[in-house]
One Martini backbone bead per residue (centre of mass of N, CA, C, O) as a GRO file, in nm:
protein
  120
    1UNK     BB    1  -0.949  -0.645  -0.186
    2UNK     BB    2  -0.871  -0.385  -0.392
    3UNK     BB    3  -0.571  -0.240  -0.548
    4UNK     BB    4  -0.411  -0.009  -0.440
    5UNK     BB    5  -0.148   0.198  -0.461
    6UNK     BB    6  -0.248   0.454  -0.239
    7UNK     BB    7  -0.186   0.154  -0.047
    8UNK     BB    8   0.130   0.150  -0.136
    9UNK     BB    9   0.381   0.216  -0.019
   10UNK     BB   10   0.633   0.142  -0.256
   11UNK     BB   11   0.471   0.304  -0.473
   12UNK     BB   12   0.494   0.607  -0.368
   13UNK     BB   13   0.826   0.594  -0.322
   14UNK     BB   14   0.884   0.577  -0.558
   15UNK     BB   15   0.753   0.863  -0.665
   16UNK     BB   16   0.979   1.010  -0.433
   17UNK     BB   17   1.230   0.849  -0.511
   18UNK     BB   18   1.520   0.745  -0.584
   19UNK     BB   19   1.704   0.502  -0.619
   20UNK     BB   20   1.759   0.250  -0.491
   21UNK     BB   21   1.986   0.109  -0.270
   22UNK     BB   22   2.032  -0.176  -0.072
   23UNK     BB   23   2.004  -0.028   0.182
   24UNK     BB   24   1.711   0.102   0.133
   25UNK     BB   25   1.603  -0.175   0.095
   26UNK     BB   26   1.627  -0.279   0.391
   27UNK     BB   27   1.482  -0.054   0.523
   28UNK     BB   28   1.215  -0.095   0.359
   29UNK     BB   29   1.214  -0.416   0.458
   30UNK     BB   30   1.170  -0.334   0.777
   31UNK     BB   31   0.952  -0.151   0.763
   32UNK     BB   32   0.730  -0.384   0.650
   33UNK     BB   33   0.747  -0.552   0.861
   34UNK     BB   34   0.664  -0.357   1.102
   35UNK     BB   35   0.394  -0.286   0.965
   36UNK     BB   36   0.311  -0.599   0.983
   37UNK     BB   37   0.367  -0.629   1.305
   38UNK     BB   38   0.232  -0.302   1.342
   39UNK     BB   39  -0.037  -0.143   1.281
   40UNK     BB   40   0.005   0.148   1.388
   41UNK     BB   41   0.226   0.209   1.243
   42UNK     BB   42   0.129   0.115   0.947
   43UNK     BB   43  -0.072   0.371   0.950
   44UNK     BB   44   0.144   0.607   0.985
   45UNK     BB   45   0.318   0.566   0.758
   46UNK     BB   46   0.123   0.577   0.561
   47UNK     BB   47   0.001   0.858   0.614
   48UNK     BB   48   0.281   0.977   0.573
   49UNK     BB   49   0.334   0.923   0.319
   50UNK     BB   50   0.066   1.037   0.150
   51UNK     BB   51   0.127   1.336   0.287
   52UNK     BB   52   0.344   1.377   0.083
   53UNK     BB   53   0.216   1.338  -0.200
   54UNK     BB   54   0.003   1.532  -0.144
   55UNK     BB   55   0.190   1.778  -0.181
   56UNK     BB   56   0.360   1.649  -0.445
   57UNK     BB   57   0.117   1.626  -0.698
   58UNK     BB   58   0.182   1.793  -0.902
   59UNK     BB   59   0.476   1.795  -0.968
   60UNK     BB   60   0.459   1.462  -1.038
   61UNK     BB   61   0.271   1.514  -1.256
   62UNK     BB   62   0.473   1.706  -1.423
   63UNK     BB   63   0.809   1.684  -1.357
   64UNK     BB   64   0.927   1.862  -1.122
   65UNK     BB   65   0.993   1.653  -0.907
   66UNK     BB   66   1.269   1.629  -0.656
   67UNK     BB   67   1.400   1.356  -0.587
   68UNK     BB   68   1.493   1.164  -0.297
   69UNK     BB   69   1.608   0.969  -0.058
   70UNK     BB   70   1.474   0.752   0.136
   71UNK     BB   71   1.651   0.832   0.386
   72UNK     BB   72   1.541   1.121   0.391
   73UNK     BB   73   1.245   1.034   0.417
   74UNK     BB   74   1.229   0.865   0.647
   75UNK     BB   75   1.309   1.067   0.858
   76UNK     BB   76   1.063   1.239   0.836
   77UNK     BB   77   0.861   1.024   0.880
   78UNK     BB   78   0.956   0.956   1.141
   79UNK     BB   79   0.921   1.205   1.312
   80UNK     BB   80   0.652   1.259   1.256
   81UNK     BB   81   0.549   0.998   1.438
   82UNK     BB   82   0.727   1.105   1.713
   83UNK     BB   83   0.521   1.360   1.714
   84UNK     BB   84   0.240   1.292   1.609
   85UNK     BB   85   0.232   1.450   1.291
   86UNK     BB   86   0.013   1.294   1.047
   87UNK     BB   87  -0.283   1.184   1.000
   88UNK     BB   88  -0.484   1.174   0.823
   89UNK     BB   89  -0.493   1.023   0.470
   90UNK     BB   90  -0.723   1.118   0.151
   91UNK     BB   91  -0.752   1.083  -0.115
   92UNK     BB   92  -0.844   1.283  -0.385
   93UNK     BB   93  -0.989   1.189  -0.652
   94UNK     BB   94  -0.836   1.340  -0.879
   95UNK     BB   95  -0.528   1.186  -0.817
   96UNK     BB   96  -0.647   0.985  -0.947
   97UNK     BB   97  -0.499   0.851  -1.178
   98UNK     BB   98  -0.369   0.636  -1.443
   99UNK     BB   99  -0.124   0.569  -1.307
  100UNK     BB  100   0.095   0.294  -1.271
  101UNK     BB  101   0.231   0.036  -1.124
  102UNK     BB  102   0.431  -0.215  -1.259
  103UNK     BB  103   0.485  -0.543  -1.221
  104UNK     BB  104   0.736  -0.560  -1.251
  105UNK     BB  105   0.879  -0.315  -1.074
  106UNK     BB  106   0.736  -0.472  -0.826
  107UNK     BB  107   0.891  -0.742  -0.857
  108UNK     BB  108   1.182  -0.652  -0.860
  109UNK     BB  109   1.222  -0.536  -0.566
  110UNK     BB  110   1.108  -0.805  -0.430
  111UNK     BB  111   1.349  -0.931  -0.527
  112UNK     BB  112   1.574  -0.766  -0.415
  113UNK     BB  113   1.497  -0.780  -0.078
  114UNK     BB  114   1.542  -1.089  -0.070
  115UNK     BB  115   1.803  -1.112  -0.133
  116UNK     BB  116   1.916  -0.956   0.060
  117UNK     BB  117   1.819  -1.110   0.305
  118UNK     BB  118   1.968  -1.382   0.186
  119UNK     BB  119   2.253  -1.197   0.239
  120UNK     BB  120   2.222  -1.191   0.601
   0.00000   0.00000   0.00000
């Protein structure tokens, strides 16, 4: 299966909120655990994720998104999650740009949060 970014939290997540603080980090390496061994749920964060991108994607695409912080933004996604409030969501062609992230950003991440990991 070829990589898409748009079913990438961590890709998403970038581009949603402010810079991740190590607390934040460490909150969405259990998110992404907890993602990877249950499907069900992992099913719904990511639906949750893309659905909030896909309200704001007009703003972030000219730079008008007011990013926020992570933290504000899982509460947001678990609420969605426990009241069942999620829905599929599938990108529509439009959205997707050319703007990809790059593998740098996204090898830096995730050597911070195994660094994070292996200091707990």
């Amino acid at each position: 299966m070829e990589y898409s970014r748009f079913d990438d939290v961590a890709a998403l997540l970038i581009d949603l909120c402010k810079p991740f603080s190590d607390e934040e980090l460490i909150r969405l390496g259990n998110v992404c655990h907890d993602m990877a061994h249950n499907k069900h749920f992992g099913d719904e964060y990511l639906a949750a994720v893309k659905g909030l991108y896909v309200k704001n994607f007009q703003k972030i695409k000219t730079n008008s998104y007011k990013k926020r912080s992570y933290i504000e933004i899982d509460g947001e996604l678990t609420e969605k999650i426990n009241n069942h409030n999620v829905g599929a969501t599938l990108f529509p062609s439009y959205l997707k740009d050319d703007r990809e992230l790059s593998n740098e950003k996204i090898a830096n991440m995730r050597c911070r949060i195994e660094k994070l990991k292996t200091n707990n």
